Each structure stands twice: as C-alpha cells, then as structure tokens.
C-alpha cells in the first residue's frame, strides 16, 4: 500500500518539479562554464578592448543573477508543488477520494512525507552540486570551495562537519516538510478560512521553533563555555583573556566559545540543530496525525 | 409488458396483480418460462427483493411453479388459470356495480344498460 | 451480522448536534433509503461510516468493525460532490481504482464507460455535470463491495440520467451487499427501496420496510415523508 501511495505522489508532482530542476541545472551548467571565464576576461580586458570587457562584465553579472534567480525559483516551486499536492488531496476536493482509500492516515502522511522530503533534499543537493561544479573553475566561488578542500586535506574535522551538515539537511528537509503538513492540517481548525488558518498555523509553528531553538542553543553553548572554563589545558582551552571576558559577561558565551575552536563548535552546533529538528519533526508528525484523525474538517 | 405502479399500495401486491394480468392476457402463456427475478425487477424498475416476494406469492397461489433445472414456469394447470380469470372477472363486476351504485343507478338498470351496449 | 449498525450514535459540531442517539441496523442484501431534509444528519451519518468524521458519543459499525482501513476495503462511497481532480483523465482514475481496490472490476467499469460513450483519454473537466455523475457512479458500482453508500446520487441531474442511475443500482444488486441511498427526492426512487430510515434533526424517527409502510398508512413513502417533515 505504502509503495503504491508513494508512486502516485511522485507521479503527481514530478512533472513540474523535474522541469524546474532541468532549468536550474542548465543555467547552473552555463554559469559554471562561462562565468569564470567572463570574470577573468573582463578583468584582463583592460583598455584595449574596453567595450568588450564591459559587455562581458555585464554578461557575467546577468548570469550571476540568473543563477540565483533560478535557484530561488526552483526552491519555491518545489515547496509550492509539494504543499499544494498535500492541501488538495488531504483537505480539498480530492480529499473524499484520498480518505476513503483503504490506507491508514499514517500511511498517507508517510507517503507524502517521503515524497516531499526527497524533492526537498534533491533540490538542495542540486544546489550543492552546482557549487561543487563551480569549484572546478577559476573564479570567486571556486576559491572558497578549494580552500575548504585544502582544509580537509590538512586534517581538520571538516569531514565530520560535512557528514553532520548532510544529516542536518536531510533531517531539516523532512521536518520542514512536516511543518508545512502540520500547518495545513491544523489550519482549517484554527480559522474558518482554510488558507488563512494554515498560514496562521505555520506562523505559530515557526515562532515556536525559533523560540525553542534559541532556548536550546543558549543552554547548550553556556554549557560548552562553562566546561571549557572548568578544564583549562584541554583541546578547546581558552586563553586567559578570553576567560576573563567570559567571567565578566556570561552572555557572551556563544561568541567566545565559537572563537575557541571553530570546527568543534560548528559540529556541536550542527549536532544540536539536528537533534532539535528531529524533535520538531516528531512534534509536527504527531500534530498532523492528530488533526487528520480527529479533527478532519472537509468542505 | 408495461408496468405501472401507485405509490400508496404495497408494490409487491401490485406486482402480483400485474403478473396475473400478464398470464391472463397471454403474455406469459401456460407452461412458458418466467424470466429471472433480476430481469423482471430491472424491467419493472423495482427492487429485486420485492419482485421475489411477489413471485413467491404467485407460487403459493399455484400460478407459478419452480423447477430445479428449468427455473420458474407458468402453471399448465388450465383450471387454475380459469379460476384466476373468474376471480378477476368477479372483481371487475363488483367494481362496476359499485360504480353504478355510486351514480345512483340501480342494479336492474345497470344490467339493462349492458344489454343495450352489447347489442 | 448487520452490515451497517449505529448504536446511540451522536455527533456534535461544537454545540450543534448533527446526529443524536441514532440507532438502527441494516442487513445485507437490501436497498435502503436514508431519507430526510437537508440538515437532518444523512450526510453526517455517511461520513461517519467512512471515517471522514469520528463520533462524539456512541458507535457506528460496518460489518461489525469500527470504520478504518479494513472497512474501507468493503465500502464503496459515492459522495454528493465530485471527488475527482478536474485534471485527472478518466483512464487515470481507472488505474487508481484498480491499484488500490482489490474488489474493483476494471472490465465492468470500462464496459459501463464505453456504453456511456466516455473515452478514457478525456479529462474529467471536459465532461458535463450529468456525465461526470454517471462516470463517478460507474466507478463506485464497479466495485464488488459489501456496502454501497450513495449520498444524493440523483440530486441535480436530468430525468434521463436519473433513470440510468437507478437502473444501474438495480442491475448491480446482489444479495450479499447492501445499498444505502441518501436522498430527499423520494418519489423517483421509492419503487426500488426495500426499507427506509427517516432522519429528522439527527434522530431516527422511522425505520421499516417500504411495503409495510404503504400497507400501514395506505400512502406512498413520498406522501408520508411530506407529512413527517411538514414545516
């Protein structure tokens, strides 16, 4: 049953999404190929081929914007397609069909979650891939990416960071999709206007996650800073000046601990965020399931 | 066969009457097989359960018979059919006389009017 | 075992009761009319049987089970609105039903659609209202379900479509299944009903066989309905 549901979810959403993926991929490829060259040529253009240089410079800027615009469009389209599919099939006209299929609410939610998350992760993946492609060429992006790769070669815990980052991307894509689903399921119960209610629900959930994140991270970083303070001589030891700063003003703990050991802190941060998002995801799942089971309110 | 129903009387009773008429009119000749419940119900646009009840009633009256292999058939018992004809004719006569009485015409006058009509 | 049973079934939306202690049991092999004016609780009852709503109090059982995944396998539902995406093709719907419902008879559905002249490549939105309703009915009746719940199947369609719909219901009759038709247009369908359940303000006010009702009252179901619901 679940695999059948997933099949239909993909069928319904793939056409539009694959087109924007293709559009982005093409623009990114074109940008990767030409952007680097254009910048170098524009810079090297000098006085002899002034007009040529300006034109190339202009083209470079246009490509630059095209790249970011298509990225934004891709991200937006993925979100829009996924949530409109959910809204239409779970609460709109087709809801009568969906909810009388011999599938449990959990199966329906899960199928849509799998599809939505995969599209979300895929779009992020495409962006990262395009950045990686840029790194193979000369030019601004490339240097930064090259720099990171050099650091990895030197042995800093960047490998860990990348794994954690990947994990965070997957978890936040999943939980983020669930956040939309939960908001859409809750919406009709908040306000008479379904769309308005869903937007309100989303805002409430968003604010709640921000507050929860802030509290959690604050707590976590105070902890780290205090630990570092209590164990001088360890890897993440702080120098005397930093210690004095911290004792003088504990609210600075975040800033201070971050400067102590960049990657350790970043990994800690990534790990914290991941755990947070897992918790959020669980809450959103339970909320969506409760709303769909007990409070289903079809037109 | 044309089926016609009134809503204020039990449908099965009306079905019984209409099939009886069908037998008398020769639409369902003696010994012929009767279409299945479903077919008849569909034709008459009534519920198969109701049609079933009507057919069962007709069997009780001896006008229809069910055979294990051949399904339902109209009885070949000419006497039975004759009895039915008589019974229905009597009902028609009774109704006619009641109608005449309602018009204030006496039974003798009614008979005279019939004689005149027949000649 | 009753195919559909309500025991003190109550559903309130906030303070408003849509169904109030409704109780009845329907046996297999019947064509039952669920009658009442708008707002009497007919649609609420049908939605409860489909797990589109949950009871506030009391219970509703389909073939002895609470509405859920297992009951959805044996219930075929025709809602009173169109539930196909306008952008769906008729053929897509055929595929969907075949994929998700084990008891779906694709051959039968195709035959019925062909008889109506509805081609598989057509989009639902290109069909007229009457044709859409007939198409929806084809899908619903092509399932070999134990319980068919038809919510206002003949409301808002022309008389020819109405005849087609009633004939289709009769044709698909089988002794193991029960068809529940909820409607407020009695005159057209009373001939095919075995039993009627009258709902008024969320309560069951009458439940008996149609012939019995006619014998008792000397009236048609339609006339009795008008009396019961006289304002």
XYZ file of C-alpha atoms in Angstrom:
649
model
C 0.000 0.000 0.000
C 2.697 2.481 1.014
C 4.701 1.939 -2.135
C 1.587 2.435 -4.246
C 0.828 5.674 -2.452
C 4.384 6.907 -2.936
C 4.213 6.017 -6.613
C 1.116 8.179 -7.067
C 2.646 11.032 -5.079
C 5.692 11.081 -7.334
C 3.608 10.780 -10.451
C 1.551 13.775 -9.471
C 4.463 16.023 -8.523
C 7.311 15.007 -10.775
C 6.384 16.726 -13.988
C 6.584 20.320 -12.746
C 9.464 19.709 -10.394
C 11.634 17.922 -12.915
C 11.182 20.825 -15.332
C 12.458 23.364 -12.812
C 15.266 21.023 -11.873
C 16.229 20.869 -15.524
C 16.014 24.644 -15.914
C 18.209 25.205 -12.885
C 20.691 22.562 -13.962
C 21.034 24.121 -17.403
C 21.514 27.634 -16.032
C 23.946 26.389 -13.414
C 25.939 24.494 -16.026
C 26.028 27.525 -18.333
C 27.083 29.709 -15.418
C 29.787 27.284 -14.392
C 31.171 27.124 -17.886
C 31.064 30.805 -18.744
C 31.041 32.718 -15.502
C 34.586 32.027 -14.517
C 35.889 32.837 -17.998
C 33.833 36.021 -18.258
C 35.127 37.400 -14.991
C 38.753 36.686 -15.770
C 38.387 38.024 -19.291
C 36.581 41.136 -18.075
C 39.311 41.799 -15.572
C 42.053 41.168 -18.082
C 40.183 43.176 -20.759
C 41.878 46.426 -19.811
C 41.812 49.470 -22.125
C 42.348 47.789 -25.461
C 39.031 46.013 -25.578
C 37.105 48.218 -23.193
C 33.644 47.804 -24.686
C 34.236 44.063 -24.982
C 35.241 43.932 -21.364
C 32.196 45.843 -20.180
C 29.873 43.668 -22.215
C 31.452 40.563 -20.820
C 31.247 42.035 -17.349
C 27.589 42.732 -17.866
C 27.006 39.237 -19.145
C 28.753 37.896 -16.078
C 26.518 39.882 -13.765
C 23.415 38.738 -15.654
C 24.474 35.125 -15.420
C 25.165 35.632 -11.747
C 21.614 36.829 -11.183
C 20.142 34.192 -13.462
C 21.826 31.531 -11.407
C 20.462 32.798 -8.134
C 17.068 33.558 -9.596
C 16.668 30.066 -10.991
C 17.821 28.634 -7.684
C 15.213 30.649 -5.824
C 12.531 29.720 -8.336
C 13.432 26.055 -8.030
C 13.230 26.102 -4.242
C 9.940 27.970 -4.279
C 8.379 25.757 -6.928
C 9.310 22.602 -5.024
C 7.692 23.941 -1.866
C 4.603 25.135 -3.698
C 4.087 21.883 -5.594
C 4.537 19.734 -2.512
C 2.257 21.693 -0.250
C -0.434 22.244 -2.840
C -0.489 18.495 -3.528
C -0.950 17.883 0.198
C -3.637 20.518 0.589
C -5.557 19.387 -2.458
C -5.545 15.685 -1.699
C -5.952 15.804 2.076
C -8.314 18.721 2.534
C -9.534 19.821 -0.853
C -11.922 18.253 -3.312
C -9.890 15.094 -3.801
C -9.877 14.523 -0.044
C -13.018 12.410 -0.290
C -11.163 10.083 -2.591
C -7.950 10.056 -0.549
C -9.533 9.431 2.810
C -11.713 6.565 1.619
C -8.802 4.640 0.151
C -8.007 1.554 2.218
C -4.929 3.188 3.709
C -4.345 4.479 7.222
C -3.776 8.165 7.927
C -0.226 7.294 8.896
C 0.411 5.652 5.550
C -0.980 8.626 3.680
C 1.121 11.057 5.719
C 4.222 8.950 5.384
C 3.892 8.612 1.625
C 3.591 12.369 1.252
C 6.398 12.936 3.696
C 8.742 10.659 1.795
C 7.949 12.357 -1.493
C 8.141 15.905 -0.135
C 11.397 15.264 1.703
C 13.027 13.629 -1.291
C 12.180 16.541 -3.552
C 13.425 18.985 -0.934
C 16.674 17.109 -0.418
C 17.114 16.725 -4.159
C 16.794 20.443 -4.745
C 19.313 21.206 -2.015
C 21.533 18.537 -3.456
C 21.364 20.156 -6.879
C 22.430 23.481 -5.408
C 25.390 21.921 -3.623
C 26.308 20.059 -6.769
C 26.320 23.273 -8.734
C 28.574 24.905 -6.130
C 30.902 21.959 -6.406
C 30.968 22.369 -10.180
C 31.893 25.995 -9.783
C 34.826 24.975 -7.648
C 36.306 23.209 -10.661
C 36.696 26.532 -12.419
C 38.588 29.719 -11.679
C 36.737 32.499 -10.012
C 35.268 33.607 -6.659
C 33.256 30.522 -5.699
C 35.907 28.153 -6.798
C 38.498 29.668 -4.497
C 36.301 29.293 -1.440
C 35.452 25.706 -2.211
C 39.098 24.975 -2.985
C 40.031 26.471 0.336
C 37.649 24.106 2.105
C 39.034 21.112 0.312
C 42.570 22.133 1.327
C 41.496 22.348 4.922
C 40.052 18.872 4.693
C 43.361 17.611 3.347
C 45.111 19.196 6.354
C 43.060 17.054 8.697
C 40.692 19.429 10.454
C 37.381 17.788 11.441
C 35.771 19.024 8.282
C 34.814 15.501 7.263
C 32.704 15.310 10.358
C 31.228 18.694 9.567
C 30.231 17.620 6.127
C 28.574 14.468 7.389
C 26.742 16.420 10.061
C 25.738 19.029 7.532
C 24.377 16.352 5.218
C 22.472 14.798 8.102
C 21.104 18.178 9.081
C 19.970 18.823 5.526
C 18.082 15.524 5.408
C 16.531 15.984 8.845
C 15.531 19.584 8.320
C 14.087 18.833 4.875
C 11.949 16.116 6.422
C 10.934 18.095 9.470
C 10.401 21.200 7.364
C 8.048 19.325 5.056
C 6.229 18.029 8.122
C 5.946 21.554 9.421
C 4.037 22.527 6.301
C 1.847 19.443 6.501
C 1.081 20.041 10.166
C 0.217 23.672 9.489
C -2.084 22.739 6.617
C -3.792 20.044 8.688
C -4.236 22.395 11.627
C -5.301 25.454 9.618
C -8.980 24.604 8.996
C -9.432 24.113 12.729
C -7.971 27.487 13.608
C -9.880 29.764 11.313
C -12.907 29.441 9.109
C -10.757 30.440 6.140
C -8.639 27.364 5.464
C -5.811 29.135 3.705
C -5.666 31.878 6.314
C -5.811 29.319 9.077
C -2.942 27.335 7.590
C -0.804 30.429 7.234
C -1.538 31.358 10.829
C -0.744 27.820 11.943
C 2.535 27.956 10.069
C 3.476 31.255 11.678
C 2.689 29.863 15.115
C 4.772 26.768 14.489
C 7.608 28.840 13.055
C 7.709 31.123 16.054
C 7.566 28.139 18.361
C 10.532 26.506 16.631
C 12.565 29.700 16.762
C 11.910 30.141 20.459
C 12.683 26.504 21.175
C 15.896 26.697 19.121
C 17.051 29.829 20.878
C 16.474 28.389 24.326
C 18.113 25.091 23.463
C 21.168 26.632 21.841
C 21.596 29.156 24.578
C 21.573 26.388 27.106
C 23.951 24.254 25.050
C 26.503 26.972 24.500
C 26.523 28.139 28.055
C 27.330 24.569 28.867
C 30.248 24.356 26.442
C 31.732 27.631 27.501
C 31.474 26.726 31.148
C 33.070 23.324 30.539
C 35.939 24.899 28.682
C 36.400 27.273 31.580
C 36.482 24.432 34.089
C 39.068 22.357 32.198
C 41.976 24.538 31.151
C 44.672 22.814 29.132
C 42.190 20.684 27.115
C 41.920 20.928 23.309
C 39.341 23.652 23.420
C 41.069 25.593 26.198
C 40.596 29.294 26.188
C 43.359 31.762 26.823
C 43.372 33.867 29.966
C 41.987 36.913 28.238
C 39.007 35.015 26.897
C 38.367 33.512 30.319
C 38.275 36.920 31.908
C 35.891 38.123 29.232
C 33.550 35.224 29.898
C 33.533 35.694 33.679
C 32.850 39.366 33.214
C 29.905 38.787 30.913
C 28.485 35.211 30.663
C 26.017 36.234 27.989
C 28.959 36.393 25.650
C 29.440 32.627 25.962
C 28.251 31.934 22.437
C 30.642 34.364 20.797
C 33.545 33.290 22.967
C 33.214 29.548 22.589
C 32.856 29.858 18.856
C 36.180 31.566 18.525
C 37.926 28.941 20.619
C 37.777 26.102 18.172
C 35.811 26.840 15.068
C 35.123 23.378 13.819
C 34.404 21.696 17.099
C 31.867 24.355 17.905
C 30.397 24.221 14.458
C 29.994 20.471 14.689
C 28.442 20.878 18.093
C 26.084 23.449 16.639
C 25.213 21.220 13.712
C 24.606 18.298 16.026
C 22.368 20.361 18.282
C 20.376 21.657 15.360
C 19.922 18.153 14.015
C 18.627 16.879 17.323
C 16.343 19.871 17.599
C 14.912 19.283 14.169
C 14.340 15.635 14.920
C 12.323 16.694 17.956
C 10.411 19.264 15.943
C 9.756 16.650 13.289
C 8.241 14.295 15.845
C 6.005 17.061 17.197
C 4.847 18.036 13.701
C 4.107 14.413 12.811
C 2.005 13.939 15.928
C 0.206 17.210 15.333
C -0.562 16.418 11.693
C -1.736 12.928 12.554
C -3.971 14.140 15.365
C -5.533 16.822 13.191
C -6.186 14.415 10.334
C -7.610 11.705 12.523
C -9.776 13.506 14.988
C -10.384 16.884 13.555
C -10.832 16.275 9.887
C -12.973 19.034 8.580
C -13.754 18.589 4.923
C -15.787 21.083 2.965
C -45.007 -5.731 -20.709
C -45.850 -2.366 -19.322
C -45.541 -1.965 -15.587
C -47.462 0.679 -13.728
C -47.383 1.380 -10.027
C -49.098 3.523 -7.478
C -47.100 4.599 -4.504
C -49.771 4.181 -1.861
C -50.172 0.413 -2.063
C -47.560 -2.190 -1.364
C -45.553 -2.672 -4.509
C -45.421 -6.441 -4.210
C -49.197 -6.657 -4.189
C -49.328 -4.575 -7.351
C -46.680 -6.786 -8.929
C -48.762 -9.862 -8.167
C -51.788 -8.340 -9.880
C -49.875 -7.213 -12.913
C -48.277 -10.595 -13.442
C -51.675 -12.229 -13.023
C -52.996 -9.968 -15.761
C -49.991 -10.867 -17.846
C -50.835 -14.542 -17.512
C -54.458 -13.983 -18.409
C -53.618 -11.790 -21.365
C -51.382 -14.470 -22.721
C -48.134 -12.547 -22.294
C -46.972 -15.364 -20.071
C -48.527 -18.421 -21.728
C -49.161 -21.583 -19.708
C -46.031 -23.681 -19.330
C -43.726 -20.901 -20.544
C -40.688 -19.988 -18.509
C -40.682 -16.834 -16.495
C -37.679 -14.513 -16.681
C -35.395 -14.416 -13.642
C -36.156 -12.231 -10.655
C -33.394 -9.827 -11.585
C -34.519 -9.459 -15.173
C -38.112 -8.863 -14.195
C -37.106 -6.454 -11.433
C -34.986 -4.483 -13.843
C -37.780 -4.396 -16.381
C -40.297 -3.239 -13.821
C -37.742 -0.941 -12.180
C -38.407 -2.345 -8.759
C -36.343 -3.845 -6.001
C -35.442 -7.494 -6.645
C -36.483 -8.421 -3.103
C -39.939 -7.037 -3.766
C -40.179 -8.917 -7.060
C -39.048 -12.074 -5.287
C -41.826 -11.656 -2.742
C -44.388 -11.222 -5.491
C -43.211 -14.312 -7.364
C -43.248 -16.334 -4.147
C -46.814 -15.233 -3.542
C -47.801 -16.321 -7.060
C -46.228 -19.688 -6.406
C -48.279 -20.059 -3.260
C -51.351 -19.280 -5.322
C -50.333 -22.066 -7.656
C -49.925 -19.849 -10.690
C -46.181 -20.242 -10.915
C -44.024 -23.262 -10.283
C -40.330 -23.591 -9.629
C -38.411 -26.479 -11.152
C -34.935 -27.394 -10.072
C -33.480 -27.270 -13.532
C -35.896 -25.216 -15.599
C -36.369 -22.322 -13.195
C -39.747 -20.730 -12.882
C -42.595 -21.508 -15.239
C -46.205 -20.517 -15.537
C -48.512 -23.329 -14.466
C -50.004 -25.549 -17.126
C -52.960 -26.184 -14.925
C -55.720 -24.686 -17.069
C -58.135 -24.992 -14.203
C -56.081 -22.745 -12.009
C -55.841 -20.145 -14.702
C -59.546 -20.427 -15.271
C -60.152 -19.843 -11.566
C -57.958 -16.780 -11.670
C -59.839 -15.428 -14.649
C -63.132 -15.921 -12.883
C -61.921 -14.322 -9.710
C -60.617 -11.249 -11.532
C -63.759 -11.022 -13.618
C -65.860 -11.115 -10.447
C -63.800 -8.284 -9.016
C -64.356 -6.235 -12.158
C -68.099 -6.836 -11.973
C -68.228 -5.915 -8.316
C -66.305 -2.744 -9.015
C -68.608 -1.909 -11.917
C -71.732 -2.388 -9.850
C -70.326 -0.310 -7.030
C -69.504 2.394 -9.523
C -73.013 2.329 -10.916
C -74.496 2.435 -7.441
C -72.407 5.486 -6.725
C -74.047 7.135 -9.732
C -77.433 6.256 -8.319
C -78.225 3.639 -10.956
C -79.986 0.524 -9.696
C -78.653 -2.949 -10.453
C -81.542 -3.760 -12.818
C -80.987 -0.565 -14.764
C -77.308 -1.299 -14.919
C -77.990 -4.755 -16.418
C -80.362 -3.187 -18.965
C -77.697 -0.688 -19.967
C -75.245 -3.508 -20.503
C -77.662 -5.467 -22.674
C -78.220 -2.378 -24.766
C -74.476 -1.798 -25.090
C -73.842 -5.371 -26.194
C -76.458 -5.280 -28.955
C -24.328 -9.793 11.119
C -25.630 -6.362 10.285
C -23.668 -4.714 7.525
C -24.215 -1.261 8.984
C -25.125 -0.619 12.572
C -25.439 2.536 14.615
C -25.668 2.376 18.413
C -26.681 5.607 20.108
C -24.604 7.363 17.507
C -24.113 11.024 18.369
C -22.123 13.665 16.522
C -21.921 17.238 17.632
C -20.101 20.082 15.924
C -19.386 22.351 18.834
C -22.764 22.672 20.450
C -24.774 21.778 17.377
C -25.932 18.158 17.276
C -25.903 16.703 13.770
C -26.850 13.226 14.988
C -28.437 12.467 18.313
C -28.525 8.918 19.666
C -29.243 7.382 16.303
C -29.701 3.618 16.408
C -30.508 1.158 13.654
C -29.165 -1.963 11.957
C -29.179 -2.834 8.268
C -28.924 -6.397 6.977
C -27.080 -7.454 3.832
C -28.935 -7.687 0.536
C -31.159 -4.658 0.964
C -31.611 -1.400 -0.848
C -32.238 1.157 1.859
C -33.337 4.732 1.597
C -31.837 7.145 4.089
C -34.399 9.908 3.950
C -34.657 13.340 5.423
C -34.463 17.001 4.527
C -31.170 18.854 4.307
C -29.539 19.099 7.684
C -31.207 16.015 9.096
C -27.918 14.204 9.536
C -27.856 11.949 6.487
C -24.510 13.122 5.163
C -23.050 13.160 8.670
C -24.072 9.550 9.109
C -22.497 8.531 5.844
C -19.293 10.407 6.620
C -19.108 8.668 9.993
C -19.387 5.309 8.265
C -16.468 6.320 6.038
C -14.251 7.546 8.877
C -14.379 11.053 7.491
C -15.708 12.053 10.903
C -15.405 10.456 14.340
C -18.408 10.032 16.671
C -18.802 12.292 19.668
C -20.624 9.504 21.505
C -21.931 6.079 20.665
C -20.590 3.987 17.842
C -21.030 3.031 14.228
C -20.026 -0.382 12.925
C -19.520 -1.612 9.385
C -19.751 -5.400 9.202
C -19.088 -5.412 12.922
C -15.934 -3.296 12.674
C -15.191 0.305 13.529
C -14.611 2.386 10.413
C -10.972 2.146 9.370
C -8.687 0.581 6.804
C -10.486 -2.777 6.843
C -13.954 -1.298 6.382
C -12.768 0.925 3.554
C -11.921 -2.215 1.641
C -15.568 -3.276 1.659
C -17.335 0.065 1.436
C -17.866 1.866 -1.856
C -18.719 5.518 -1.396
C -20.315 7.979 -3.775
C -20.114 11.430 -2.199
C -22.560 14.158 -3.112
C -19.821 16.191 -4.738
C -17.277 15.451 -7.421
C -14.247 13.911 -5.900
C -12.059 13.605 -8.910
C -9.410 16.121 -9.669
C -10.572 18.009 -12.738
C -7.199 17.437 -14.308
C -7.448 13.705 -13.980
C -8.109 11.606 -17.025
C -10.833 9.010 -16.855
C -8.203 6.394 -17.600
C -6.074 7.603 -14.669
C -8.989 7.068 -12.360
C -9.467 3.578 -13.747
C -5.833 2.856 -12.923
C -6.141 4.302 -9.456
C -9.168 2.226 -8.563
C -7.563 -0.901 -9.968
C -4.403 -0.259 -7.977
C -5.979 0.498 -4.644
C -9.124 -1.612 -4.528
C -8.872 -5.363 -4.726
C -12.579 -5.737 -5.377
C -12.605 -3.354 -8.335
C -13.839 -4.841 -11.584
C -11.974 -2.847 -14.214
C -13.604 -4.713 -17.077
C -17.065 -3.868 -15.848
C -16.159 -0.226 -15.368
C -14.719 0.001 -18.867
C -17.850 -1.544 -20.305
C -20.073 0.887 -18.458
C -17.976 3.858 -19.505
C -17.967 2.672 -23.104
C -21.759 2.377 -23.028
C -21.927 5.958 -21.876
C -19.540 6.986 -24.580
C -16.932 8.212 -22.128
C -13.441 7.787 -23.531
C -10.502 7.018 -21.287
C -8.375 9.859 -22.594
C -10.903 12.518 -21.642
C -10.208 14.857 -18.765
C -12.928 14.986 -16.136
C -13.261 18.697 -16.528
C -14.384 18.319 -20.124
C -17.403 16.237 -19.133
C -20.798 17.743 -18.482
C -22.156 17.620 -14.962
C -24.547 14.784 -15.717
C -21.847 12.756 -17.431
C -19.441 13.310 -14.549
C -22.027 11.987 -12.121
C -22.658 8.932 -14.246
C -18.918 8.333 -14.564
C -18.441 8.569 -10.825
C -21.270 6.108 -10.385
C -19.613 3.688 -12.808
C -16.505 3.574 -10.687
C -18.383 3.195 -7.435
C -20.685 0.455 -8.687
C -17.867 -1.484 -10.355
C -16.520 -2.414 -7.003
C -17.762 -5.670 -5.514
C -18.295 -4.041 -2.155
C -20.421 -5.194 0.753
C -21.813 -1.764 1.429
C -22.512 0.971 -1.070
C -23.097 4.404 0.367
C -24.584 6.742 -2.198
C -25.022 10.292 -0.982
C -27.653 12.106 -3.077
C -26.907 10.208 -6.282
C -29.816 11.667 -8.197
C -29.904 15.214 -6.946
C -29.324 17.806 -9.627
C -29.365 15.506 -12.629
C -31.795 15.345 -15.509
C -34.518 12.656 -15.555
C -32.743 10.515 -18.152
C -29.580 10.430 -16.059
C -31.723 9.652 -13.053
C -33.236 6.628 -14.788
C -29.800 5.457 -15.783
C -28.537 5.767 -12.238
C -31.471 3.876 -10.754
C -31.228 1.163 -13.383
C -27.506 0.815 -12.667
C -28.161 0.451 -8.958
C -30.740 -2.260 -9.636
C -28.536 -4.047 -12.107
C -25.721 -4.233 -9.598
C -27.864 -5.557 -6.840
C -26.528 -8.655 -5.200
C -27.725 -10.477 -2.115
C -24.517 -10.078 -0.178
C -24.378 -6.336 -0.446
C -26.491 -3.505 0.840
C -27.006 -0.228 -0.953
C -27.807 2.841 1.129
C -29.184 5.755 -0.851
C -29.458 9.027 0.947
C -31.802 11.465 -0.701
C -34.622 13.921 -0.294
C -36.115 13.112 -3.717
C -38.304 10.223 -2.703
C -40.876 9.907 -5.447
C -38.292 8.900 -8.016
C -36.725 6.108 -6.068
C -39.246 4.652 -3.694
C -40.054 1.805 -6.053
C -36.603 0.339 -5.638
C -36.278 0.677 -1.877
C -36.656 -2.295 0.448
C -36.531 -0.245 3.618
C -36.492 3.344 4.642
C -34.818 5.104 7.530
C -36.243 8.545 8.240
C -33.949 11.028 9.904
C -35.192 14.223 11.483
C -32.965 16.664 13.316
C -30.365 13.978 13.769
C -32.741 11.369 15.187
C -34.105 8.206 13.617
C -37.859 8.691 13.547
C -38.859 5.728 11.429
C -37.294 2.530 10.171
C -39.399 -0.054 8.347
C -39.866 -1.840 5.083
C -41.457 0.206 2.347
C -44.284 -2.205 1.631
C -45.132 -2.373 5.317
C -45.218 1.406 5.447
C -47.563 1.507 2.468
C -49.863 -1.115 3.957
C -49.955 0.569 7.316
C -50.547 4.087 6.122
C -52.192 3.500 2.760
C -49.854 6.147 1.419
C -46.728 6.290 -0.654
C -43.397 6.849 1.036
C -43.250 10.243 -0.603
C -46.555 11.261 0.955
C -45.549 10.018 4.386
C -42.275 11.901 4.035
C -44.098 15.141 3.287
C -46.266 14.659 6.324
C -43.398 13.849 8.646
C -41.431 16.863 7.521
C -44.211 19.366 7.188
C -42.900 22.698 8.430
